[in-house]
Amino acid sequence: MLDATPLTEGWILRYERRELPAAVPGCVHTDLLAAGLIPDPFLGRAETEVAWVGRREWTYEVDLPGARSGSGAAGGRDRTDLVFDGLDTAAEIRLDGRLLGSVRNMHRSYRFDVTGTSGRLSVRFASAYAEAEAVRERLGDRPNAYPEPFQFIRKMACSFGWDWGPTLVTAGIWRPVRLEHWSTARIARVRPLVTVEGTTGKVELHVDVERAAVEAGLRLRARVGGVDAVAEVEGTSGVVRLEVPGVERWWPRGYGEQPLYDVELTLYEDGGQGLDTWRRRVGFRTVEIDRGADEHGTGFTFVVNGERLFARGVNWIPDDAFPSRVTRERYRARLTQAADAGVDLVRIWGGGIYESHDFYDICDELGLLVWQDFPFACAAYPEEQPLRGEVEAEARENVVRLMPHPSLVLWNGNNENLWGFRDWGWEERLAGESWGEGYYLGVLPRIVAELDPTRPYTAGSPWSGSWDHHPNDPAHGTHHSWEVWNREDYAEYRANVPRFVAEFGWQAPPAYATLRRAVAEVGEELAADSPGMLHHQKAEDGNGKLERGLARHFTLPEGDFDRWHYLTQLNQARAVATGVEHWRSHWPVCAGTIVWQLNDCWPVTSWAAIDGDGREKPLYHELRRLYADRLVTLQERGGALVLAVVNQAGEVWEPAAPRLRRMSVDGEVIAEFSVPGAAVGPRAVAEVPVPREVEPAGAKEFLVADVDGLRALHFPAPDREVPYPRPEFDVEVAPGAVTVTARTLLRDLLLQADRLDAGARADTGRVTLLPGERVTIGVTGWAAVPDEAAVRRALFCVEPAR
């Protein structure tokens, strides 16, 4: 039976004339950091101090233990392979000076025959810049969104920096490496096709075998759900087919359970000796995208097990600029945060990586649908060699590698490249040169159709479905809404109803404690425009867009960082709420929103709901409200207000009669109505007209709608014009809780618990209290219960203009 020896100990990294201990898996930056030779690039402006790392060659070395040799069973011979699950990126692998091979793709695994040899193993990494620039020189330049050559090397694109990420071009053995010892034959590849008809699950295991003994007779035995099947290996391949009666279907979270079935495949000789085993978990479900044309355009609706769903999504970027540091526990923490916020779909964005099995395993368990981009983003990618062969090889490997996971429901060709070709001036600059269209409309759909016909493919995001429509036409297919953040007020999200919003978002700084650690504690001032803050703001004119976004609603808080910090975080939550509420209220015309973005890879002002230290921003708590099964929102329809009652649960919702109150900001109820309630069907939206008598008139009034414990608010004027009373409230502090009782209107009250203790977290985001109302906010992680004065300093709400 095949056995493996992990190669995790004894590695060294050659640095100038020194030898440093090296962690494998790991990377150059983390090894240098552990040795105290570079500053932490996440703190202050140290990122610029380590830029030299990406311009050097680096060599990892270890003594390779002796490989076993001798006669195996059935006349076979023993074999030892050196297996790398991931090398970042361009490298030569040598054993005692003998070249085993050269590699140039971070997204692939590699295997070398080292049977009967031992000695000094070295992995010499070229500078990723040198590799990319050499390919660019050979193939000619191509346009991209950032001034770095990331599209000329098959490496995580955001290593070269992004509008939320640092430029930290590293190298290293970023995934596990091992020696595999085997005799006669081994399982080289398993391509599982998993389908379901009624209550019968069907599994086809298409198996490729590598032989050391050509004459050996080989068989395959598979078992799943108590069902066994056997098949012969003919040459180097075989197919095992199983039908499993009475299976339970796998569902997205909120739609049902997530039953998973263990599959075990064994390769053995005719005499019965086991040679190799492959094990995975699968789930039985169907998935398609309804892209049918209708009176609104061309749809894009996920259909799982025949159930049409509004996708409540978030975009995912690599959770660390050095992805070798992301553990299974960290994946679980972050993805559990997503599930707890009501998310049911995670899009793995195309400037990152194919994540490890740990990521998809956890999504399988949590019921999180996965939309997987192929790694192409925001650039024109050459289609010539050496890149074309690498693209095909990596796609083939990763499609097969990820096929067992029921959570994976969509392959997507690229991020924004089809849009970029049409709108970003690429077509003229390219002058006929290749730019990636052949990948997205040719190579990749062909590979998916050949290897994984159980899942849909789309050429890109955004993509209207064909060149007959603009790639980012909101009426057709998927849409990215970035004009609002870049140039407009977030109220403009209500200007249209896209069929599926695959990206939109609004920036805000990270949590206060995160900023203190990353900026203030290394000697930088906490001010919106201080050098340290600006270094941790990577978006073009990012702070200018933040301030223009604030100015449309608030009087800008000159020189008051704490107030600026609160208002920018509040504006982020409000902006995303404006979009999601509007689009959810238009289901089924709009069939999903994927917020940009869930997470960060370092401490930075960005669009994330969870910052680079893992702290939830107010947006995170807002997502819990926006993505709940039941949502109420006040929307305009034809110049009049309606109360949209959204029910994404699987059962009928019969809410109590909605209570509508027209109020003054001083707390007076001017008019009140209880409008007739109506049952809202499962996965449906109902609209209740708002009587004219309760529509607010002018800046001094607002509308409150309460339905079964849910609340919607409508203020007809921007905050800077609203004569809010000076906030007055009482505070009670107890272990694990803060209770606030309002004596005046408190709009968007927020407790920033990490101001009390860097480890403290609140379980509630922004909340508006009417006079006499109270809220209890749960708090965990503080070392000691703070006094009332400290709590008051950590409480913020909208105040009258100063």
PDB file of C-alpha atoms in Angstrom, residues 383 414 416-424 426-427 430 435-438 440-442 459-460 462-473 476:
ATOM      1  CA  GLU A 383      -2.577  33.156 -24.947  1.00  0.00           C
ATOM      2  CA  ASN A 414     -12.364  35.413 -15.200  1.00  0.00           C
ATOM      3  CA  GLU A 416     -13.705  41.737 -15.310  1.00  0.00           C
ATOM      4  CA  ASN A 417     -11.513  40.933 -18.322  1.00  0.00           C
ATOM      5  CA  LEU A 418     -14.322  40.771 -20.889  1.00  0.00           C
ATOM      6  CA  TRP A 419     -15.628  44.059 -19.495  1.00  0.00           C
ATOM      7  CA  GLY A 420     -12.101  45.499 -19.537  1.00  0.00           C
ATOM      8  CA  PHE A 421     -11.630  44.651 -23.201  1.00  0.00           C
ATOM      9  CA  ARG A 422     -14.794  46.511 -24.128  1.00  0.00           C
ATOM     10  CA  ASP A 423     -14.628  49.541 -21.812  1.00  0.00           C
ATOM     11  CA  TRP A 424     -11.101  50.129 -20.524  1.00  0.00           C
ATOM     12  CA  TRP A 426      -7.768  47.600 -24.212  1.00  0.00           C
ATOM     13  CA  GLU A 427      -9.055  46.807 -27.685  1.00  0.00           C
ATOM     14  CA  LEU A 430      -3.938  45.415 -28.080  1.00  0.00           C
ATOM     15  CA  TRP A 435      -5.784  38.946 -24.465  1.00  0.00           C
ATOM     16  CA  GLY A 436      -7.544  35.937 -22.928  1.00  0.00           C
ATOM     17  CA  GLU A 437     -10.774  35.618 -24.870  1.00  0.00           C
ATOM     18  CA  GLY A 438      -9.569  32.279 -26.165  1.00  0.00           C
ATOM     19  CA  TYR A 440     -12.697  32.234 -21.421  1.00  0.00           C
ATOM     20  CA  LEU A 441     -14.695  31.308 -24.524  1.00  0.00           C
ATOM     21  CA  GLY A 442     -12.601  28.365 -25.704  1.00  0.00           C
ATOM     22  CA  ALA A 459     -17.203  32.983 -19.253  1.00  0.00           C
ATOM     23  CA  GLY A 460     -16.678  35.815 -16.815  1.00  0.00           C
ATOM     24  CA  PRO A 462     -19.502  40.427 -15.309  1.00  0.00           C
ATOM     25  CA  TRP A 463     -20.795  38.803 -18.474  1.00  0.00           C
ATOM     26  CA  SER A 464     -24.036  39.312 -20.366  1.00  0.00           C
ATOM     27  CA  GLY A 465     -23.860  35.902 -22.025  1.00  0.00           C
ATOM     28  CA  SER A 466     -22.601  36.960 -25.459  1.00  0.00           C
ATOM     29  CA  TRP A 467     -21.080  39.880 -27.334  1.00  0.00           C
ATOM     30  CA  ASP A 468     -24.616  40.758 -28.467  1.00  0.00           C
ATOM     31  CA  HIS A 469     -24.911  42.785 -25.267  1.00  0.00           C
ATOM     32  CA  HIS A 470     -22.449  44.931 -23.356  1.00  0.00           C
ATOM     33  CA  PRO A 471     -20.478  42.650 -20.982  1.00  0.00           C
ATOM     34  CA  ASN A 472     -21.712  44.601 -17.945  1.00  0.00           C
ATOM     35  CA  ASP A 473     -25.289  45.219 -19.078  1.00  0.00           C
ATOM     36  CA  HIS A 476     -28.337  40.519 -18.974  1.00  0.00           C
TER      37      HIS A 476
END
